[in-house]
């Protein structure tokens, strides 16, 4: 109990201050105990998060992994707050991209500043990727176009009037 209080008060890095609250325990014992419990807590926490993700209903194995990746990036990745990024909200951009995978978003759901950033980044990606993939993309579009069910229309029979 005293170790927990010391950890809460001083953090896990300040071993000297913690040792003052636990005078009968050596510095090495304190370090090893903190390390041991940190590892146990880390493993429990990681397993718990993974289980929550799998059981939350957002993850469907038969779906594409891209929407889930965008959602998890939006929810769990550390993004700087908009105040540190000149007002750009990276979290809302990832949320927009996630919802776009399901057709649930409008371009105007983003702030004008975030829309501009997203358009800029997409255009940069397009400039880098398009020249390399242009031929492949046009071939794919051609195949899709040729597979369409194009119905042939034949002229009807000429009827002879009596």
PDB file of C-alpha atoms in Angstrom:
ATOM      1  CA  UNK A   1       0.000   0.000   0.000  1.00  0.00           C
ATOM      2  CA  UNK A   2       2.821   2.403   0.822  1.00  0.00           C
ATOM      3  CA  UNK A   3       4.517   1.582  -2.486  1.00  0.00           C
ATOM      4  CA  UNK A   4       1.330   2.483  -4.373  1.00  0.00           C
ATOM      5  CA  UNK A   5       1.043   5.758  -2.485  1.00  0.00           C
ATOM      6  CA  UNK A   6       4.683   6.555  -3.255  1.00  0.00           C
ATOM      7  CA  UNK A   7       4.199   5.714  -6.922  1.00  0.00           C
ATOM      8  CA  UNK A   8       1.145   7.921  -7.083  1.00  0.00           C
ATOM      9  CA  UNK A   9       2.952  10.771  -5.345  1.00  0.00           C
ATOM     10  CA  UNK A  10       6.359  10.584  -7.080  1.00  0.00           C
ATOM     11  CA  UNK A  11       5.892   8.463 -10.195  1.00  0.00           C
ATOM     12  CA  UNK A  12       7.821   5.326 -11.111  1.00  0.00           C
ATOM     13  CA  UNK A  13      11.045   7.105 -12.130  1.00  0.00           C
ATOM     14  CA  UNK A  14      11.807   8.893  -8.855  1.00  0.00           C
ATOM     15  CA  UNK A  15      13.191   5.903  -6.930  1.00  0.00           C
ATOM     16  CA  UNK A  16      15.050   8.057  -4.388  1.00  0.00           C
ATOM     17  CA  UNK A  17      11.853   9.763  -3.237  1.00  0.00           C
ATOM     18  CA  UNK A  18      10.013   6.437  -3.140  1.00  0.00           C
ATOM     19  CA  UNK A  19      12.792   4.906  -1.026  1.00  0.00           C
ATOM     20  CA  UNK A  20      12.280   7.617   1.605  1.00  0.00           C
ATOM     21  CA  UNK A  21       8.724   6.351   2.074  1.00  0.00           C
ATOM     22  CA  UNK A  22      10.034   2.751   2.225  1.00  0.00           C
ATOM     23  CA  UNK A  23      13.220   3.056   4.328  1.00  0.00           C
ATOM     24  CA  UNK A  24      13.523  -0.683   5.089  1.00  0.00           C
ATOM     25  CA  UNK A  25      13.606  -1.725   1.406  1.00  0.00           C
ATOM     26  CA  UNK A  26      16.706  -1.392  -0.797  1.00  0.00           C
ATOM     27  CA  UNK A  27      16.715   0.658  -4.007  1.00  0.00           C
ATOM     28  CA  UNK A  28      17.247  -2.495  -6.084  1.00  0.00           C
ATOM     29  CA  UNK A  29      14.260  -4.221  -4.477  1.00  0.00           C
ATOM     30  CA  UNK A  30      12.086  -1.176  -5.140  1.00  0.00           C
ATOM     31  CA  UNK A  31      13.212  -1.044  -8.788  1.00  0.00           C
ATOM     32  CA  UNK A  32      12.644  -4.759  -9.338  1.00  0.00           C
ATOM     33  CA  UNK A  33       9.218  -4.665  -7.661  1.00  0.00           C
ATOM     34  CA  UNK A  34       8.131  -1.693  -9.766  1.00  0.00           C
ATOM     35  CA  UNK A  35       9.458  -3.389 -12.889  1.00  0.00           C
ATOM     36  CA  UNK A  36       7.709  -6.672 -12.077  1.00  0.00           C
ATOM     37  CA  UNK A  37       4.336  -5.063 -11.365  1.00  0.00           C
ATOM     38  CA  UNK A  38       4.649  -2.759 -14.373  1.00  0.00           C
ATOM     39  CA  UNK A  39       5.157  -5.759 -16.644  1.00  0.00           C
ATOM     40  CA  UNK A  40       2.177  -7.587 -15.132  1.00  0.00           C
ATOM     41  CA  UNK A  41      -0.017  -4.501 -15.446  1.00  0.00           C
ATOM     42  CA  UNK A  42       1.142  -3.855 -19.009  1.00  0.00           C
ATOM     43  CA  UNK A  43       0.287  -7.390 -20.133  1.00  0.00           C
ATOM     44  CA  UNK A  44      -3.097  -7.304 -18.427  1.00  0.00           C
ATOM     45  CA  UNK A  45      -3.877  -3.902 -19.886  1.00  0.00           C
ATOM     46  CA  UNK A  46      -2.863  -4.894 -23.429  1.00  0.00           C
ATOM     47  CA  UNK A  47      -4.906  -8.097 -23.291  1.00  0.00           C
ATOM     48  CA  UNK A  48      -7.876  -6.222 -21.876  1.00  0.00           C
ATOM     49  CA  UNK A  49      -7.747  -3.589 -24.649  1.00  0.00           C
ATOM     50  CA  UNK A  50      -7.428  -6.223 -27.350  1.00  0.00           C
ATOM     51  CA  UNK A  51     -10.358  -8.185 -25.940  1.00  0.00           C
ATOM     52  CA  UNK A  52     -12.460  -5.024 -25.731  1.00  0.00           C
ATOM     53  CA  UNK A  53     -11.696  -4.231 -29.376  1.00  0.00           C
ATOM     54  CA  UNK A  54     -12.594  -7.729 -30.484  1.00  0.00           C
ATOM     55  CA  UNK A  55     -15.833  -7.827 -28.476  1.00  0.00           C
ATOM     56  CA  UNK A  56     -17.024  -4.254 -29.025  1.00  0.00           C
ATOM     57  CA  UNK A  57     -18.862  -5.072 -32.253  1.00  0.00           C
ATOM     58  CA  UNK A  58     -16.859  -2.658 -34.386  1.00  0.00           C
ATOM     59  CA  UNK A  59     -14.528  -5.383 -35.606  1.00  0.00           C
ATOM     60  CA  UNK A  60     -16.009  -7.783 -38.136  1.00  0.00           C
ATOM     61  CA  UNK A  61     -13.403 -10.222 -39.512  1.00  0.00           C
ATOM     62  CA  UNK A  62     -15.069 -10.481 -42.913  1.00  0.00           C
ATOM     63  CA  UNK A  63     -14.868  -6.717 -43.468  1.00  0.00           C
ATOM     64  CA  UNK A  64     -11.925  -4.894 -44.939  1.00  0.00           C
ATOM     65  CA  UNK A  65      -9.255  -4.002 -42.427  1.00  0.00           C
ATOM     66  CA  UNK A  66      -9.012  -0.426 -43.673  1.00  0.00           C
ATOM     67  CA  UNK A  67     -12.074   0.961 -41.865  1.00  0.00           C
ATOM     68  CA  UNK A  68     -10.985  -0.665 -38.611  1.00  0.00           C
ATOM     69  CA  UNK A  69      -7.473   0.673 -38.999  1.00  0.00           C
ATOM     70  CA  UNK A  70      -8.814   4.186 -39.537  1.00  0.00           C
ATOM     71  CA  UNK A  71     -11.137   3.868 -36.561  1.00  0.00           C
ATOM     72  CA  UNK A  72      -8.431   2.550 -34.242  1.00  0.00           C
ATOM     73  CA  UNK A  73      -6.031   5.271 -35.361  1.00  0.00           C
ATOM     74  CA  UNK A  74      -8.710   7.860 -34.660  1.00  0.00           C
ATOM     75  CA  UNK A  75      -9.603   6.432 -31.256  1.00  0.00           C
ATOM     76  CA  UNK A  76      -6.332   5.190 -29.821  1.00  0.00           C
ATOM     77  CA  UNK A  77      -3.380   6.865 -31.513  1.00  0.00           C
ATOM     78  CA  UNK A  78      -1.921   9.869 -29.729  1.00  0.00           C
ATOM     79  CA  UNK A  79      -2.592  12.924 -31.876  1.00  0.00           C
ATOM     80  CA  UNK A  80      -1.472  16.394 -30.892  1.00  0.00           C
ATOM     81  CA  UNK A  81      -4.405  18.612 -29.959  1.00  0.00           C
ATOM     82  CA  UNK A  82      -5.575  21.149 -32.571  1.00  0.00           C
ATOM     83  CA  UNK A  83      -4.060  23.935 -30.459  1.00  0.00           C
ATOM     84  CA  UNK A  84      -0.600  22.508 -31.211  1.00  0.00           C
ATOM     85  CA  UNK A  85      -1.308  22.045 -34.940  1.00  0.00           C
ATOM     86  CA  UNK A  86      -2.525  25.514 -35.891  1.00  0.00           C
ATOM     87  CA  UNK A  87      -6.128  24.378 -35.503  1.00  0.00           C
ATOM     88  CA  UNK A  88      -5.927  21.179 -37.574  1.00  0.00           C
ATOM     89  CA  UNK A  89      -7.837  18.295 -35.952  1.00  0.00           C
ATOM     90  CA  UNK A  90      -6.182  15.043 -37.065  1.00  0.00           C
ATOM     91  CA  UNK A  91      -8.617  12.951 -35.009  1.00  0.00           C
ATOM     92  CA  UNK A  92     -11.636  14.376 -36.855  1.00  0.00           C
ATOM     93  CA  UNK A  93      -9.949  13.747 -40.221  1.00  0.00           C
ATOM     94  CA  UNK A  94      -9.435  10.068 -39.343  1.00  0.00           C
ATOM     95  CA  UNK A  95     -13.044   9.886 -38.146  1.00  0.00           C
ATOM     96  CA  UNK A  96     -14.196  11.384 -41.452  1.00  0.00           C
ATOM     97  CA  UNK A  97     -12.124   8.849 -43.418  1.00  0.00           C
ATOM     98  CA  UNK A  98     -13.496   5.979 -41.319  1.00  0.00           C
ATOM     99  CA  UNK A  99     -17.117   7.071 -41.855  1.00  0.00           C
ATOM    100  CA  UNK A 100     -16.407   7.636 -45.547  1.00  0.00           C
ATOM    101  CA  UNK A 101     -15.673   3.921 -45.899  1.00  0.00           C
ATOM    102  CA  UNK A 102     -19.351   3.321 -45.119  1.00  0.00           C
ATOM    103  CA  UNK A 103     -20.756   6.326 -46.978  1.00  0.00           C
ATOM    104  CA  UNK A 104     -21.867   7.971 -43.739  1.00  0.00           C
ATOM    105  CA  UNK A 105     -20.028  11.251 -44.019  1.00  0.00           C
ATOM    106  CA  UNK A 106     -20.364  14.517 -45.802  1.00  0.00           C
ATOM    107  CA  UNK A 107     -17.403  16.519 -46.949  1.00  0.00           C
ATOM    108  CA  UNK A 108     -18.838  19.390 -44.930  1.00  0.00           C
ATOM    109  CA  UNK A 109     -18.614  17.404 -41.680  1.00  0.00           C
ATOM    110  CA  UNK A 110     -15.009  18.616 -41.552  1.00  0.00           C
ATOM    111  CA  UNK A 111     -14.025  22.150 -40.666  1.00  0.00           C
ATOM    112  CA  UNK A 112     -12.826  24.228 -43.641  1.00  0.00           C
ATOM    113  CA  UNK A 113      -9.273  24.059 -42.300  1.00  0.00           C
ATOM    114  CA  UNK A 114      -9.393  20.246 -41.986  1.00  0.00           C
ATOM    115  CA  UNK A 115     -10.961  19.949 -45.470  1.00  0.00           C
ATOM    116  CA  UNK A 116      -8.125  21.994 -46.933  1.00  0.00           C
ATOM    117  CA  UNK A 117      -5.514  19.834 -45.199  1.00  0.00           C
ATOM    118  CA  UNK A 118      -7.180  16.604 -46.351  1.00  0.00           C
ATOM    119  CA  UNK A 119      -7.414  17.842 -49.952  1.00  0.00           C
ATOM    120  CA  UNK A 120      -3.791  18.956 -49.869  1.00  0.00           C
ATOM    121  CA  UNK A 121      -2.618  15.578 -48.538  1.00  0.00           C
ATOM    122  CA  UNK A 122      -4.722  13.617 -51.032  1.00  0.00           C
ATOM    123  CA  UNK A 123      -3.369  15.702 -53.905  1.00  0.00           C
ATOM    124  CA  UNK A 124       0.205  15.102 -52.676  1.00  0.00           C
ATOM    125  CA  UNK A 125      -0.439  11.362 -52.520  1.00  0.00           C
ATOM    126  CA  UNK A 126      -2.020  11.452 -55.964  1.00  0.00           C
ATOM    127  CA  UNK A 127       0.991  13.297 -57.395  1.00  0.00           C
ATOM    128  CA  UNK A 128       3.342  10.662 -55.993  1.00  0.00           C
ATOM    129  CA  UNK A 129       1.269   7.599 -56.848  1.00  0.00           C
ATOM    130  CA  UNK A 130      -0.557   8.502 -60.064  1.00  0.00           C
ATOM    131  CA  UNK A 131       2.450   8.513 -62.427  1.00  0.00           C
ATOM    132  CA  UNK A 132       3.561   5.083 -61.200  1.00  0.00           C
ATOM    133  CA  UNK A 133       0.094   3.504 -61.314  1.00  0.00           C
ATOM    134  CA  UNK A 134      -1.483   5.345 -64.245  1.00  0.00           C
ATOM    135  CA  UNK A 135      -1.249   2.406 -66.658  1.00  0.00           C
ATOM    136  CA  UNK A 136      -2.565  -0.096 -64.098  1.00  0.00           C
ATOM    137  CA  UNK A 137      -5.485   2.160 -63.196  1.00  0.00           C
ATOM    138  CA  UNK A 138      -6.490   2.726 -66.822  1.00  0.00           C
ATOM    139  CA  UNK A 139      -6.273  -1.027 -67.499  1.00  0.00           C
ATOM    140  CA  UNK A 140      -8.491  -1.709 -64.483  1.00  0.00           C
ATOM    141  CA  UNK A 141     -11.030   0.916 -65.576  1.00  0.00           C
ATOM    142  CA  UNK A 142     -11.029  -0.598 -69.067  1.00  0.00           C
ATOM    143  CA  UNK A 143     -11.687  -4.099 -67.694  1.00  0.00           C
ATOM    144  CA  UNK A 144     -14.513  -2.863 -65.476  1.00  0.00           C
ATOM    145  CA  UNK A 145     -16.044  -0.936 -68.370  1.00  0.00           C
ATOM    146  CA  UNK A 146     -15.863  -3.976 -70.668  1.00  0.00           C
ATOM    147  CA  UNK A 147     -17.523  -6.196 -68.060  1.00  0.00           C
ATOM    148  CA  UNK A 148     -20.619  -4.034 -67.843  1.00  0.00           C
ATOM    149  CA  UNK A 149     -23.779  -5.616 -69.109  1.00  0.00           C
ATOM    150  CA  UNK A 150     -24.248  -3.612 -72.239  1.00  0.00           C
ATOM    151  CA  UNK A 151     -27.502  -4.548 -73.912  1.00  0.00           C
ATOM    152  CA  UNK A 152     -27.652  -4.586 -77.655  1.00  0.00           C
ATOM    153  CA  UNK A 153     -30.741  -3.079 -79.139  1.00  0.00           C
ATOM    154  CA  UNK A 154     -31.957  -4.511 -82.402  1.00  0.00           C
ATOM    155  CA  UNK A 155     -34.407  -2.744 -84.632  1.00  0.00           C
ATOM    156  CA  UNK A 156     -37.852  -4.253 -84.513  1.00  0.00           C
ATOM    157  CA  UNK A 157     -39.418  -6.148 -87.393  1.00  0.00           C
ATOM    158  CA  UNK A 158     -40.834  -4.075 -90.154  1.00  0.00           C
ATOM    159  CA  UNK A 159     -44.531  -4.543 -90.330  1.00  0.00           C
ATOM    160  CA  UNK A 160     -46.203  -4.460 -93.660  1.00  0.00           C
ATOM    161  CA  UNK A 161     -49.368  -2.548 -93.609  1.00  0.00           C
ATOM    162  CA  UNK A 162     -52.208  -3.870 -95.788  1.00  0.00           C
TER     163      UNK A 162
END
